[in-house]
mmCIF file of C-alpha atoms in Angstrom:
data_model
loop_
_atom_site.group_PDB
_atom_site.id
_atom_site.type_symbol
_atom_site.label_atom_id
_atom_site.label_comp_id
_atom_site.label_asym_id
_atom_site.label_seq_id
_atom_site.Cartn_x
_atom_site.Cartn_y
_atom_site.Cartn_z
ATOM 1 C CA UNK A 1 -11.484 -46.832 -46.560
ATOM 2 C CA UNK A 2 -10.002 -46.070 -49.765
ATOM 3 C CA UNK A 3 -10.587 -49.124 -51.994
ATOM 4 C CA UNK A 4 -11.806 -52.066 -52.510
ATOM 5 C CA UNK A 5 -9.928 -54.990 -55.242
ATOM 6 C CA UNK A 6 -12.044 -58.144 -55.999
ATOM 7 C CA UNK A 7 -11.331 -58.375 -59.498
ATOM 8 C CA UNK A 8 -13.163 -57.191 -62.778
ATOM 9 C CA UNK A 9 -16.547 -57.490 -63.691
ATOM 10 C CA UNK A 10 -18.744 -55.433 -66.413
ATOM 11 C CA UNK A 11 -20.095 -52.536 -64.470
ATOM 12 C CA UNK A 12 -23.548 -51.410 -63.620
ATOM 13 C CA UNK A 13 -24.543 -47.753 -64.405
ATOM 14 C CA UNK A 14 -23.364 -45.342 -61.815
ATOM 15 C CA UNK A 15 -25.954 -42.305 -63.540
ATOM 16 C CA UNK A 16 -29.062 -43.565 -61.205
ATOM 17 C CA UNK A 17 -32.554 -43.778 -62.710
ATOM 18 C CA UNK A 18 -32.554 -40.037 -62.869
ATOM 19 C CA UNK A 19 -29.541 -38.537 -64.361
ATOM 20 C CA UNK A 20 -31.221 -34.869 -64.747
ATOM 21 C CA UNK A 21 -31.730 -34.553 -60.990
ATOM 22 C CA UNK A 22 -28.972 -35.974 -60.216
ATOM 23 C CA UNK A 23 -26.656 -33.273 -62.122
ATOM 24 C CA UNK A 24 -29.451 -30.137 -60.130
ATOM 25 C CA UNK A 25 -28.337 -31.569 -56.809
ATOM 26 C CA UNK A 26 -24.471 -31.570 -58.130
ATOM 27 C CA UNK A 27 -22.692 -28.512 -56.255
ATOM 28 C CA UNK A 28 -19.443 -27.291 -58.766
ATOM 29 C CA UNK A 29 -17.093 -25.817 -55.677
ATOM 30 C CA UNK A 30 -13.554 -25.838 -57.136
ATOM 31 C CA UNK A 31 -11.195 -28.345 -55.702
ATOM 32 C CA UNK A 32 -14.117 -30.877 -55.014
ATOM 33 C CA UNK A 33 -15.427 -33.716 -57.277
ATOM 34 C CA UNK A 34 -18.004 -35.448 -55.230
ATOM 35 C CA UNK A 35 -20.288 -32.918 -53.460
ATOM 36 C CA UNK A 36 -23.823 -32.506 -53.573
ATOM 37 C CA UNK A 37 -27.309 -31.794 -52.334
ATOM 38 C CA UNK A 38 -29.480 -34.334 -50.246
ATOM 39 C CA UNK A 39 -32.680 -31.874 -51.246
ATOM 40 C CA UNK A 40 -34.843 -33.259 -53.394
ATOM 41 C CA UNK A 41 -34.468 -36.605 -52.275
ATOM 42 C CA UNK A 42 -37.385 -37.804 -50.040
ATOM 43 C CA UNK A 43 -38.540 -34.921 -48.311
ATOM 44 C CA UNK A 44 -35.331 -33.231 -47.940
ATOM 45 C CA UNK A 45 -35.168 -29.647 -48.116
ATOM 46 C CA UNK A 46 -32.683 -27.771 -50.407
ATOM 47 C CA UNK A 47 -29.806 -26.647 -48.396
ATOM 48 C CA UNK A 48 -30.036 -28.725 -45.278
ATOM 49 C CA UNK A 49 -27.625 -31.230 -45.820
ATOM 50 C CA UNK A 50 -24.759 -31.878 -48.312
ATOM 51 C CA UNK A 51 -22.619 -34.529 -48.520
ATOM 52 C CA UNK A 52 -19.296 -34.538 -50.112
ATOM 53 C CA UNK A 53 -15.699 -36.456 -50.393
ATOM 54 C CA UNK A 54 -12.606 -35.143 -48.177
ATOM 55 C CA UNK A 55 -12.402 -31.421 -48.733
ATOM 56 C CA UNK A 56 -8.472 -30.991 -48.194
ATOM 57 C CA UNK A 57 -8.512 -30.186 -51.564
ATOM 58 C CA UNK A 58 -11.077 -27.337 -51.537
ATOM 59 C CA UNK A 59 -9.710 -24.342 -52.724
ATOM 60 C CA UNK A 60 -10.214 -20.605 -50.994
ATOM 61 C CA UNK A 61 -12.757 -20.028 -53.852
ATOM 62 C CA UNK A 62 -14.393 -23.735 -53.004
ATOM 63 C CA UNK A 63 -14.723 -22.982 -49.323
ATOM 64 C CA UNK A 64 -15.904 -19.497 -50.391
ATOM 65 C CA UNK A 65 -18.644 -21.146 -52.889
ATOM 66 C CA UNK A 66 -19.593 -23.447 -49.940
ATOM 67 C CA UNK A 67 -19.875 -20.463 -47.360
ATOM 68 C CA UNK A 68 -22.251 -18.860 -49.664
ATOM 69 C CA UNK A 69 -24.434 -21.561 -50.332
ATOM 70 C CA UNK A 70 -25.096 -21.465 -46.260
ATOM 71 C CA UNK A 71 -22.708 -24.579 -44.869
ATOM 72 C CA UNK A 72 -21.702 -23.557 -41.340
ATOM 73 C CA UNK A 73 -20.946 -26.874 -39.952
ATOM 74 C CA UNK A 74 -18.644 -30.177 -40.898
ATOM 75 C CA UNK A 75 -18.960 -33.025 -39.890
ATOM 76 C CA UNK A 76 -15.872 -35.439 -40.392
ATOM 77 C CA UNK A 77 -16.385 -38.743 -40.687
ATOM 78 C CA UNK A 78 -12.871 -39.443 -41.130
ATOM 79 C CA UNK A 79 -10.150 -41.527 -38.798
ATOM 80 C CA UNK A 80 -7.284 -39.204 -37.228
ATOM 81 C CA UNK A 81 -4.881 -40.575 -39.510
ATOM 82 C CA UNK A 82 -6.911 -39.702 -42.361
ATOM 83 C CA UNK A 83 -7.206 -35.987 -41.266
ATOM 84 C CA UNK A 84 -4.423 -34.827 -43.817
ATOM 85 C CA UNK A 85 -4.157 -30.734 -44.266
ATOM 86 C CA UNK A 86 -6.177 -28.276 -46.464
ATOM 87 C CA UNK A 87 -5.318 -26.761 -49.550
ATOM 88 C CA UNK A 88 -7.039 -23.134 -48.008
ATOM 89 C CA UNK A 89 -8.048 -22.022 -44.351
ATOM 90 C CA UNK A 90 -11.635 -22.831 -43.628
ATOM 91 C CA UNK A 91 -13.972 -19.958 -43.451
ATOM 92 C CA UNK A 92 -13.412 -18.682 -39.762
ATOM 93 C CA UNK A 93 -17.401 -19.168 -38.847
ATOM 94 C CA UNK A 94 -17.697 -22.815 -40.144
ATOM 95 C CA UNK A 95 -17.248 -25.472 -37.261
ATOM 96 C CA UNK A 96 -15.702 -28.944 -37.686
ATOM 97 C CA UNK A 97 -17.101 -31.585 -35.957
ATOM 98 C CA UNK A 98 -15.086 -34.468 -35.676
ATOM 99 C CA UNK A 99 -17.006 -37.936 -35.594
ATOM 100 C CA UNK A 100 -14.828 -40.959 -36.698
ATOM 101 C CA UNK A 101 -17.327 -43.294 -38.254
ATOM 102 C CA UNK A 102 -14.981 -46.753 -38.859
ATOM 103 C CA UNK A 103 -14.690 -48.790 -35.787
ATOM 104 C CA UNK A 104 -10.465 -48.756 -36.713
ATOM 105 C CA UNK A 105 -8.730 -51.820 -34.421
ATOM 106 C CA UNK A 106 -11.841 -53.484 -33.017
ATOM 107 C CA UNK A 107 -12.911 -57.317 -34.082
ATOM 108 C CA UNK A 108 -15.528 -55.944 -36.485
ATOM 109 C CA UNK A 109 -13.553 -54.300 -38.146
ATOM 110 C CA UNK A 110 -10.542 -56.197 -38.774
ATOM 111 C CA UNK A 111 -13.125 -58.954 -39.808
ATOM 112 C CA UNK A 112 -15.088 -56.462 -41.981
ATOM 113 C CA UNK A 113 -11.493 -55.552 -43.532
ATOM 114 C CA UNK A 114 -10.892 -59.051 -44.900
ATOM 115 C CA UNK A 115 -14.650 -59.496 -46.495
ATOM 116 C CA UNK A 116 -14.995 -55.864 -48.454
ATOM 117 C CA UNK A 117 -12.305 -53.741 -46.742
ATOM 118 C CA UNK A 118 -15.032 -51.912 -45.698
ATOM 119 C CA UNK A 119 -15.679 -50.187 -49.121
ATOM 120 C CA UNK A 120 -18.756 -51.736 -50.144
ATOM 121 C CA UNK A 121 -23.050 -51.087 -48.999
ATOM 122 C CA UNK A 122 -22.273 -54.690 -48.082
ATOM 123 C CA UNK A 123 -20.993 -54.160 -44.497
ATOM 124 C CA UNK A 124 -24.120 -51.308 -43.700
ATOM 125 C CA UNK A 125 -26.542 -53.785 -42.245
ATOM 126 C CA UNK A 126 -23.464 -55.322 -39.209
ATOM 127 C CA UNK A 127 -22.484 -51.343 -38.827
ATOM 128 C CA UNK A 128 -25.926 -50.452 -38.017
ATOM 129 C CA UNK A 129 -26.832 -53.249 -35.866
ATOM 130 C CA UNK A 130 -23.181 -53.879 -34.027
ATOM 131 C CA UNK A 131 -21.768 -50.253 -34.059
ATOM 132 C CA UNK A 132 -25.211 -48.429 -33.726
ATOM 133 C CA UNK A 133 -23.310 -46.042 -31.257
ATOM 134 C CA UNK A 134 -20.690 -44.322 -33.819
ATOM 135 C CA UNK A 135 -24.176 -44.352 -36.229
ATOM 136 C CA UNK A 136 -26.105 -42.230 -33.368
ATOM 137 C CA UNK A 137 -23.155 -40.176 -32.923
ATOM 138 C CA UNK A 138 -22.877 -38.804 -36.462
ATOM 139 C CA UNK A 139 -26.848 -38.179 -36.369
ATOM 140 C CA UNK A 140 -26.492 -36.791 -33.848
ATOM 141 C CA UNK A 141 -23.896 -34.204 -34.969
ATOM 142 C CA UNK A 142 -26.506 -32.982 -37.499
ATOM 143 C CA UNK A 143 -28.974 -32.822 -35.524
ATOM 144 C CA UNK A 144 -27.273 -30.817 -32.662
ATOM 145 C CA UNK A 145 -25.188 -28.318 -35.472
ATOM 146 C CA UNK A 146 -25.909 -24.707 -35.593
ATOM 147 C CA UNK A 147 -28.509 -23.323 -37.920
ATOM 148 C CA UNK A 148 -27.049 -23.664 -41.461
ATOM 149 C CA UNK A 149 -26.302 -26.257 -43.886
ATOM 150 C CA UNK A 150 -24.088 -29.350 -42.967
ATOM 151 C CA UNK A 151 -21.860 -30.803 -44.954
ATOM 152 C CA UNK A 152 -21.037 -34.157 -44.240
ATOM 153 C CA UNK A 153 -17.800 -36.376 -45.303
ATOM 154 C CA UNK A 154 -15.130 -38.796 -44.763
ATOM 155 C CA UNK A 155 -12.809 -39.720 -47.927
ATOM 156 C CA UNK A 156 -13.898 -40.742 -50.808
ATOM 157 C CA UNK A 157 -17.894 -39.531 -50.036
ATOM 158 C CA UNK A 158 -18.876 -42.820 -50.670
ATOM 159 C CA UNK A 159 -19.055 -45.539 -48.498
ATOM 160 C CA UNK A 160 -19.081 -43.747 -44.533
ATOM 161 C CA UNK A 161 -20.863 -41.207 -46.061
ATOM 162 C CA UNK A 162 -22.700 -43.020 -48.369
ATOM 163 C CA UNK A 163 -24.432 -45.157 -44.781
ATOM 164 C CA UNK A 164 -25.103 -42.098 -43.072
ATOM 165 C CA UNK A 165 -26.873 -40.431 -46.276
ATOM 166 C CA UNK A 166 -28.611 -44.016 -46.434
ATOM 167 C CA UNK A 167 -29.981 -43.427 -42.675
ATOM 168 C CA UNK A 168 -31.381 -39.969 -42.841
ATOM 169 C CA UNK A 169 -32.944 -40.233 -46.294
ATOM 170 C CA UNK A 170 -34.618 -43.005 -44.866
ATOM 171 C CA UNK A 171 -35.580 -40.881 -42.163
ATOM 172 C CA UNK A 172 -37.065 -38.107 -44.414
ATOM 173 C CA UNK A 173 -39.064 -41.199 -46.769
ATOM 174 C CA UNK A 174 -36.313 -41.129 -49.642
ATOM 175 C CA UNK A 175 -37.332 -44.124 -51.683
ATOM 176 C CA UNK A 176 -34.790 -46.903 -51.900
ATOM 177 C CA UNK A 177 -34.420 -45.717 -55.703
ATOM 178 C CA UNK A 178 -33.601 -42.687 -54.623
ATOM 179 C CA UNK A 179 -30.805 -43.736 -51.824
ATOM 180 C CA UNK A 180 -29.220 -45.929 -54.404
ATOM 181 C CA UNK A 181 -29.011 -44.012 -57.329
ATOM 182 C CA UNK A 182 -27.685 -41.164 -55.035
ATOM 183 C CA UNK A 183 -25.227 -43.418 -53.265
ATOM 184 C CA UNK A 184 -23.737 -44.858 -57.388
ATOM 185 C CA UNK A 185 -23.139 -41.237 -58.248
ATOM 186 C CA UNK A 186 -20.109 -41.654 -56.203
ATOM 187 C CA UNK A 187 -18.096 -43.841 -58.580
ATOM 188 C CA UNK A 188 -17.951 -42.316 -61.664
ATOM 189 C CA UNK A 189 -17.581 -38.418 -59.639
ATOM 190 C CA UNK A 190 -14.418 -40.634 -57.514
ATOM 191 C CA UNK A 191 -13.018 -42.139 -60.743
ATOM 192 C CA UNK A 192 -10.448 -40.320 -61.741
ATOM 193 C CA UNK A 193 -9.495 -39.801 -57.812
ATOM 194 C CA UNK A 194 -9.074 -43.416 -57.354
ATOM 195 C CA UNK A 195 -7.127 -43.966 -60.884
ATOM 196 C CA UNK A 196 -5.054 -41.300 -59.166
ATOM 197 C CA UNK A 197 -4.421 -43.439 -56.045
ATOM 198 C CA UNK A 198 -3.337 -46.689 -58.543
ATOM 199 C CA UNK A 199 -7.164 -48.247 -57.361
ATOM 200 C CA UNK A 200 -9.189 -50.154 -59.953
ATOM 201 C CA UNK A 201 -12.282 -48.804 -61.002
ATOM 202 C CA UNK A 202 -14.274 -49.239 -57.859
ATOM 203 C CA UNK A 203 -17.783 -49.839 -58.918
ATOM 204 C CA UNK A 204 -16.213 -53.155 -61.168
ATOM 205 C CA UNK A 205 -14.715 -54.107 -57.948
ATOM 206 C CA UNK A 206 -17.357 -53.408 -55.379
ATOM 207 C CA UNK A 207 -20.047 -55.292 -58.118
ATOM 208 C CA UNK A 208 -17.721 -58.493 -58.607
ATOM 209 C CA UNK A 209 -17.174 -58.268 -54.486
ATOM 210 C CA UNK A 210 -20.896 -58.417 -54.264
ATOM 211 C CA UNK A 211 -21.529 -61.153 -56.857
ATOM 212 C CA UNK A 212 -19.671 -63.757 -54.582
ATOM 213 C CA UNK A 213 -22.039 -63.310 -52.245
ATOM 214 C CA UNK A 214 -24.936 -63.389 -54.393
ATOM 215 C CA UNK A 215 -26.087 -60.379 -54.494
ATOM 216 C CA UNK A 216 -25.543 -56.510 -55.990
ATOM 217 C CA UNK A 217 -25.182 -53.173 -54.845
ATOM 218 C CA UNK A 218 -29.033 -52.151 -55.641
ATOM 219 C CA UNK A 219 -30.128 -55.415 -53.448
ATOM 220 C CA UNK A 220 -27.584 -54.900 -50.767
ATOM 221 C CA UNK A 221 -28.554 -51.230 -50.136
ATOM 222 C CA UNK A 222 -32.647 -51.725 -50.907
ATOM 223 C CA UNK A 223 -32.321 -54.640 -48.344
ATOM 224 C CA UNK A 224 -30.513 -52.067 -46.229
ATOM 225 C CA UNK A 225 -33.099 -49.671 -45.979
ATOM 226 C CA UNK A 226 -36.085 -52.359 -46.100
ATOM 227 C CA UNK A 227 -35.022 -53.034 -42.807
ATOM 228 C CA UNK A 228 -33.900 -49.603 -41.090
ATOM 229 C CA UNK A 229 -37.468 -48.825 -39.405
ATOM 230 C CA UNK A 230 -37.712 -44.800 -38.820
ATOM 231 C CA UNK A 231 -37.555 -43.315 -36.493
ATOM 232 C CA UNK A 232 -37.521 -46.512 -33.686
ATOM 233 C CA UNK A 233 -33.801 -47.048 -35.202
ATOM 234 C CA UNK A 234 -32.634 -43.736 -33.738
ATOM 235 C CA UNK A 235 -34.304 -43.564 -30.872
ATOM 236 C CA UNK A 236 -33.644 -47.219 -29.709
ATOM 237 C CA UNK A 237 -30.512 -46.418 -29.986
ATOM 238 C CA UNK A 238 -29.751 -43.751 -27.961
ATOM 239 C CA UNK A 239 -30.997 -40.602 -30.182
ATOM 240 C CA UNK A 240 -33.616 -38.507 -28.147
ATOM 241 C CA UNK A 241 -37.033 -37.749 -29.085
ATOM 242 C CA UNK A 242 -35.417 -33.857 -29.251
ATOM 243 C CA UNK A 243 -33.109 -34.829 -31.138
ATOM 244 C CA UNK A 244 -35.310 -36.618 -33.451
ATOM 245 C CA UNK A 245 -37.588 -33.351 -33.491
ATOM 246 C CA UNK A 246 -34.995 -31.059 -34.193
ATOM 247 C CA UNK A 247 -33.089 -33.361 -37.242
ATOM 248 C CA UNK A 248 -36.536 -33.808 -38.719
ATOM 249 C CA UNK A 249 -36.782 -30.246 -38.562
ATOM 250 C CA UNK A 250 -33.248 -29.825 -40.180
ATOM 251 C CA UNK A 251 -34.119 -31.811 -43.190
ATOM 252 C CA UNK A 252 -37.740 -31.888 -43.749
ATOM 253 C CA UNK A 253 -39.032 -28.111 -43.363
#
């Protein structure tokens, strides 16, 4: 979803507990404002797995930058309707895979709509447990790309994205520190972005959203994660022990 509106609040800090890593995993392809490396987070290797916002707006040289740095595959976590067109053709080697993450017209959702319109960490724990199956199927499309880097995405980087970072840093023993001061660098890269839209600033939003339910981003996701047991999550829910194999392999060596 885009945004999220639940009023204004003082914000928390959106820089993470360390700012200086944070800005070495930061990937500067023109036309993007959101991407950057998973390496370096848990036991994540550089260059296995990069997640980003929509890249429509990639330019020839952006889509040449991410070429170079070794993405082959990505994978959309975006709604059809979302899909929009790109600013430059795709490098003719690179593979979209298309795995819509949002459970769009379904009872979960339209009841998830009315609590955070789906824009906040609050919502991860129902989506993991109620729509494991979408979950598993974007795993799954990392673990089963090509050999390369993946770049992962739906529109603003931040919340889709954001639970599927949350699951396979988990995976590769990312700390809960780690997941959410990686998952608040998407507000102040999306700021401008949203301004652009007419959207609030989102992190005031999402943290007064929270609040009425008595809690805060950093609980909400370390709760999250406290709970997601690796890797019995995945392969309880339909991921093989392959599969498990080969995305460990992906990230961790």
């Amino acid at each position: 979803m885009t945004g999220i509106d639940c009023g204004s609040t003082p914000p928390i800090s959106a820089d993470g507990d360390d700012p200086t890593t944070a800005r070495g995993r930061e990937l500067s392809w023109e036309g993007c404002v959101n991407a950057r490396e998973l390496g370096g987070l848990g036991r994540v290797r550089p260059g296995a797995v990069v997640r980003m916002e929509e890249p429509n707006r990639l330019s020839a040289a952006g889509w040449a930058a991410a070429w170079a740095y070794g993405v082959r595959t990505v994978v959309d976590l975006r709604n059809a309707d979302e899909y929009g067109q790109d600013s430059a053709p795709r490098p003719a080697g690179m593979t979209t895979v298309r795995v819509p993450l949002e459970p769009v017209g379904t009872p979960f959702y339209d009841h998830w709509e009315k609590i955070d319109n789906l824009a906040s960490p609050l919502y991860y724990p129902a989506m993991l447990a109620e729509q494991s199956e979408r979950v598993i199927a974007a795993v799954r499309a990392i673990s089963t790309a090509a050999p390369g880097c993946v770049l992962f995405h739906c529109s603003g980087g931040k919340d889709r994205t954001g639970l599927l970072a949350l699951v396979l840093l988990t995976l590769a023993e990312a700390t809960p520190a780690e997941i959410v001061a990686d998952y608040l660098l998407s507000y102040e890269r999306m700021r401008q972005r949203y301004a652009e839209l007419g959207h609030p600033d989102q992190l005031v939003a999402v943290t007064e959203c929270l609040a009425t339910r008595n809690t805060t981003i950093e609980e909400s996701l370390s709760s999250t994660v406290a709970a997601l047991t690796m890797p019995d999550y995945l392969l309880e829910n339909g991921l093989t022990a392959a599969e498990v194999s080969d995305l460990r392999a992906r990230l961790i060596t």
